[in-house]
Amino acid sequence: ERPVILVDLYATVLELCGLPTRDGLDGQTLVPLLRNPEMDWGSPVLMTFGYENHAVRTDRWRYIRYND
């Protein structure tokens, strides 16, 4: 029930499979959140969709800016 971004899935799958990660890898593993869903995640989700439409989302808040 937490907002996460797609780029975090790659790091998560690597950790779950026991594979090494590379330096500079985008995203962060979601394994700690999977192990403890009640933990304070604190990472906002940044999204861009369409031309200059952006959003920032947390567990509690959502800010959306549309180009128009």
CSV table of N, CA and C in Angstrom, one decimal:
chain,number,residue,atom,x,y,z
A,1,GLU,N,0.8,-1.2,0.0
A,1,GLU,CA,0.0,0.0,0.0
A,1,GLU,C,0.9,1.3,0.0
A,2,ARG,N,2.1,1.1,-0.3
A,2,ARG,CA,3.0,2.3,-0.3
A,2,ARG,C,3.3,2.7,-1.8
A,3,PRO,N,3.4,4.0,-2.1
A,3,PRO,CA,3.8,4.3,-3.4
A,3,PRO,C,5.3,4.1,-3.6
A,4,VAL,N,5.6,3.4,-4.7
A,4,VAL,CA,7.0,3.2,-5.1
A,4,VAL,C,7.2,3.4,-6.6
A,5,ILE,N,8.4,3.5,-7.0
A,5,ILE,CA,8.6,3.7,-8.4
A,5,ILE,C,9.2,2.5,-9.1
A,6,LEU,N,8.9,2.4,-10.4
A,6,LEU,CA,9.3,1.2,-11.2
A,6,LEU,C,10.8,1.0,-11.1
A,7,VAL,N,11.6,2.0,-11.1
A,7,VAL,CA,13.1,1.8,-11.1
A,7,VAL,C,13.5,1.1,-9.9
A,8,ASP,N,12.8,1.1,-8.8
A,8,ASP,CA,13.2,0.4,-7.6
A,8,ASP,C,13.0,-1.2,-7.7
A,9,LEU,N,12.2,-1.6,-8.7
A,9,LEU,CA,12.0,-3.0,-8.9
A,9,LEU,C,13.3,-3.8,-9.3
A,10,TYR,N,14.1,-3.1,-10.1
A,10,TYR,CA,15.3,-3.8,-10.6
A,10,TYR,C,16.3,-4.1,-9.4
A,11,ALA,N,16.5,-3.1,-8.5
A,11,ALA,CA,17.4,-3.3,-7.4
A,11,ALA,C,16.8,-4.3,-6.4
A,12,THR,N,15.4,-4.3,-6.3
A,12,THR,CA,14.8,-5.3,-5.5
A,12,THR,C,14.9,-6.7,-6.0
A,13,VAL,N,14.7,-6.9,-7.3
A,13,VAL,CA,14.9,-8.3,-7.8
A,13,VAL,C,16.3,-8.8,-7.7
A,14,LEU,N,17.3,-7.9,-7.9
A,14,LEU,CA,18.7,-8.2,-7.7
A,14,LEU,C,19.0,-8.7,-6.3
A,15,GLU,N,18.5,-8.0,-5.3
A,15,GLU,CA,18.7,-8.4,-4.0
A,15,GLU,C,18.0,-9.8,-3.6
A,16,LEU,N,16.7,-9.9,-4.1
A,16,LEU,CA,16.0,-11.1,-3.8
A,16,LEU,C,16.7,-12.3,-4.5
A,17,CYS,N,17.3,-12.1,-5.6
A,17,CYS,CA,18.0,-13.2,-6.3
A,17,CYS,C,19.4,-13.5,-5.8
A,18,GLY,N,19.9,-12.6,-4.9
A,18,GLY,CA,21.2,-12.7,-4.4
A,18,GLY,C,22.3,-12.3,-5.3
A,19,LEU,N,21.9,-11.5,-6.3
A,19,LEU,CA,22.9,-11.0,-7.3
A,19,LEU,C,23.5,-9.7,-6.9
A,20,PRO,N,24.8,-9.4,-7.3
A,20,PRO,CA,25.4,-8.2,-6.9
A,20,PRO,C,24.8,-7.0,-7.7
A,21,THR,N,24.9,-5.8,-7.0
A,21,THR,CA,24.5,-4.6,-7.7
A,21,THR,C,25.7,-3.8,-8.1
A,22,ARG,N,25.5,-2.9,-9.0
A,22,ARG,CA,26.6,-2.0,-9.5
A,22,ARG,C,26.5,-0.7,-8.8
A,23,ASP,N,27.7,0.0,-8.7
A,23,ASP,CA,27.7,1.4,-8.2
A,23,ASP,C,27.0,2.3,-9.2
A,24,GLY,N,26.3,3.2,-8.7
A,24,GLY,CA,25.5,4.2,-9.5
A,24,GLY,C,24.2,3.7,-10.0
A,25,LEU,N,23.8,2.6,-9.5
A,25,LEU,CA,22.5,2.0,-9.9
A,25,LEU,C,21.3,2.9,-9.5
A,26,ASP,N,20.5,3.2,-10.4
A,26,ASP,CA,19.3,4.0,-10.1
A,26,ASP,C,18.3,3.1,-9.3
A,27,GLY,N,17.6,3.7,-8.4
A,27,GLY,CA,16.6,3.0,-7.6
A,27,GLY,C,17.2,2.4,-6.3
A,28,GLN,N,16.3,2.0,-5.4
A,28,GLN,CA,16.7,1.4,-4.2
A,28,GLN,C,15.9,0.2,-4.0
A,29,THR,N,16.5,-0.8,-3.3
A,29,THR,CA,15.8,-2.0,-3.0
A,29,THR,C,14.6,-1.8,-2.1
A,30,LEU,N,13.5,-2.5,-2.4
A,30,LEU,CA,12.3,-2.5,-1.6
A,30,LEU,C,12.2,-3.6,-0.6
A,31,VAL,N,13.3,-4.4,-0.5
A,31,VAL,CA,13.3,-5.6,0.4
A,31,VAL,C,13.0,-5.2,1.8
A,32,PRO,N,13.6,-4.1,2.4
A,32,PRO,CA,13.3,-3.8,3.8
A,32,PRO,C,11.8,-3.5,4.0
A,33,LEU,N,11.2,-2.8,3.0
A,33,LEU,CA,9.8,-2.5,3.0
A,33,LEU,C,9.0,-3.8,2.9
A,34,LEU,N,9.4,-4.8,2.1
A,34,LEU,CA,8.7,-6.1,2.0
A,34,LEU,C,8.8,-6.8,3.3
A,35,ARG,N,9.9,-6.7,4.0
A,35,ARG,CA,10.1,-7.5,5.3
A,35,ARG,C,9.3,-6.8,6.4
A,36,ASN,N,9.2,-5.5,6.4
A,36,ASN,CA,8.5,-4.7,7.4
A,36,ASN,C,7.6,-3.7,6.8
A,37,PRO,N,6.4,-4.0,6.3
A,37,PRO,CA,5.5,-3.0,5.7
A,37,PRO,C,5.1,-1.8,6.5
A,38,GLU,N,5.3,-1.9,7.8
A,38,GLU,CA,5.0,-0.8,8.7
A,38,GLU,C,6.1,0.2,8.9
A,39,MET,N,7.3,-0.1,8.4
A,39,MET,CA,8.4,0.8,8.6
A,39,MET,C,8.2,2.1,8.0
A,40,ASP,N,8.9,3.1,8.5
A,40,ASP,CA,8.9,4.5,7.9
A,40,ASP,C,9.7,4.5,6.6
A,41,TRP,N,9.1,4.6,5.5
A,41,TRP,CA,9.8,4.5,4.2
A,41,TRP,C,10.3,5.9,3.9
A,42,GLY,N,9.5,6.9,3.9
A,42,GLY,CA,10.0,8.3,3.8
A,42,GLY,C,10.5,8.7,2.4
A,43,SER,N,10.4,7.9,1.4
A,43,SER,CA,10.9,8.2,0.1
A,43,SER,C,9.7,8.7,-0.8
A,44,PRO,N,9.7,9.9,-1.1
A,44,PRO,CA,8.6,10.4,-2.0
A,44,PRO,C,8.8,9.8,-3.4
A,45,VAL,N,7.7,9.6,-4.1
A,45,VAL,CA,7.7,9.1,-5.5
A,45,VAL,C,7.6,10.3,-6.4
A,46,LEU,N,8.5,10.4,-7.4
A,46,LEU,CA,8.5,11.4,-8.4
A,46,LEU,C,8.0,10.9,-9.7
A,47,MET,N,7.0,11.5,-10.3
A,47,MET,CA,6.5,11.0,-11.6
A,47,MET,C,6.4,12.1,-12.6
A,48,THR,N,6.7,11.7,-13.9
A,48,THR,CA,6.5,12.6,-15.0
A,48,THR,C,5.7,11.9,-16.0
A,49,PHE,N,4.7,12.5,-16.5
A,49,PHE,CA,3.8,11.9,-17.5
A,49,PHE,C,3.4,13.0,-18.6
A,50,GLY,N,3.4,12.6,-19.8
A,50,GLY,CA,3.1,13.5,-20.9
A,50,GLY,C,4.2,14.6,-20.9
A,51,TYR,N,3.8,15.7,-21.5
A,51,TYR,CA,4.7,16.9,-21.6
A,51,TYR,C,4.6,17.8,-20.4
A,52,GLU,N,5.6,17.9,-19.6
A,52,GLU,CA,5.7,18.7,-18.4
A,52,GLU,C,4.6,18.6,-17.4
A,53,ASN,N,4.1,17.4,-17.3
A,53,ASN,CA,3.1,17.0,-16.2
A,53,ASN,C,3.9,16.2,-15.2
A,54,HIS,N,3.9,16.7,-13.9
A,54,HIS,CA,4.7,16.1,-12.9
A,54,HIS,C,3.9,15.9,-11.6
A,55,ALA,N,4.3,14.9,-10.8
A,55,ALA,CA,3.7,14.7,-9.6
A,55,ALA,C,4.7,14.2,-8.5
A,56,VAL,N,4.5,14.5,-7.3
A,56,VAL,CA,5.2,14.0,-6.2
A,56,VAL,C,4.2,13.4,-5.2
A,57,ARG,N,4.5,12.2,-4.8
A,57,ARG,CA,3.5,11.5,-3.9
A,57,ARG,C,4.2,10.9,-2.7
A,58,THR,N,3.6,11.0,-1.6
A,58,THR,CA,4.0,10.3,-0.4
A,58,THR,C,2.9,9.4,0.1
A,59,ASP,N,3.0,8.8,1.2
A,59,ASP,CA,1.9,8.0,1.8
A,59,ASP,C,0.7,8.9,2.1
A,60,ARG,N,1.0,10.1,2.5
A,60,ARG,CA,-0.1,11.0,2.9
A,60,ARG,C,-0.5,12.1,1.9
A,61,TRP,N,0.4,12.6,1.1
A,61,TRP,CA,0.2,13.7,0.3
A,61,TRP,C,0.4,13.4,-1.2
A,62,ARG,N,-0.2,14.3,-2.0
A,62,ARG,CA,0.0,14.2,-3.5
A,62,ARG,C,0.0,15.6,-4.0
A,63,TYR,N,1.1,15.9,-4.8
A,63,TYR,CA,1.1,17.2,-5.4
A,63,TYR,C,1.3,17.0,-6.9
A,64,ILE,N,0.3,17.5,-7.7
A,64,ILE,CA,0.3,17.3,-9.1
A,64,ILE,C,0.4,18.7,-9.8
A,65,ARG,N,1.3,18.8,-10.8
A,65,ARG,CA,1.4,20.0,-11.6
A,65,ARG,C,1.2,19.6,-13.1
A,66,TYR,N,0.1,20.2,-13.7
A,66,TYR,CA,-0.1,19.9,-15.1
A,66,TYR,C,0.4,21.1,-15.9
A,67,ASN,N,0.8,20.8,-17.1
A,67,ASN,CA,1.4,21.8,-18.0
A,67,ASN,C,0.4,22.9,-18.3
A,68,ASP,N,-0.9,22.6,-18.4
A,68,ASP,CA,-1.9,23.6,-18.8
A,68,ASP,C,-2.3,24.4,-17.6
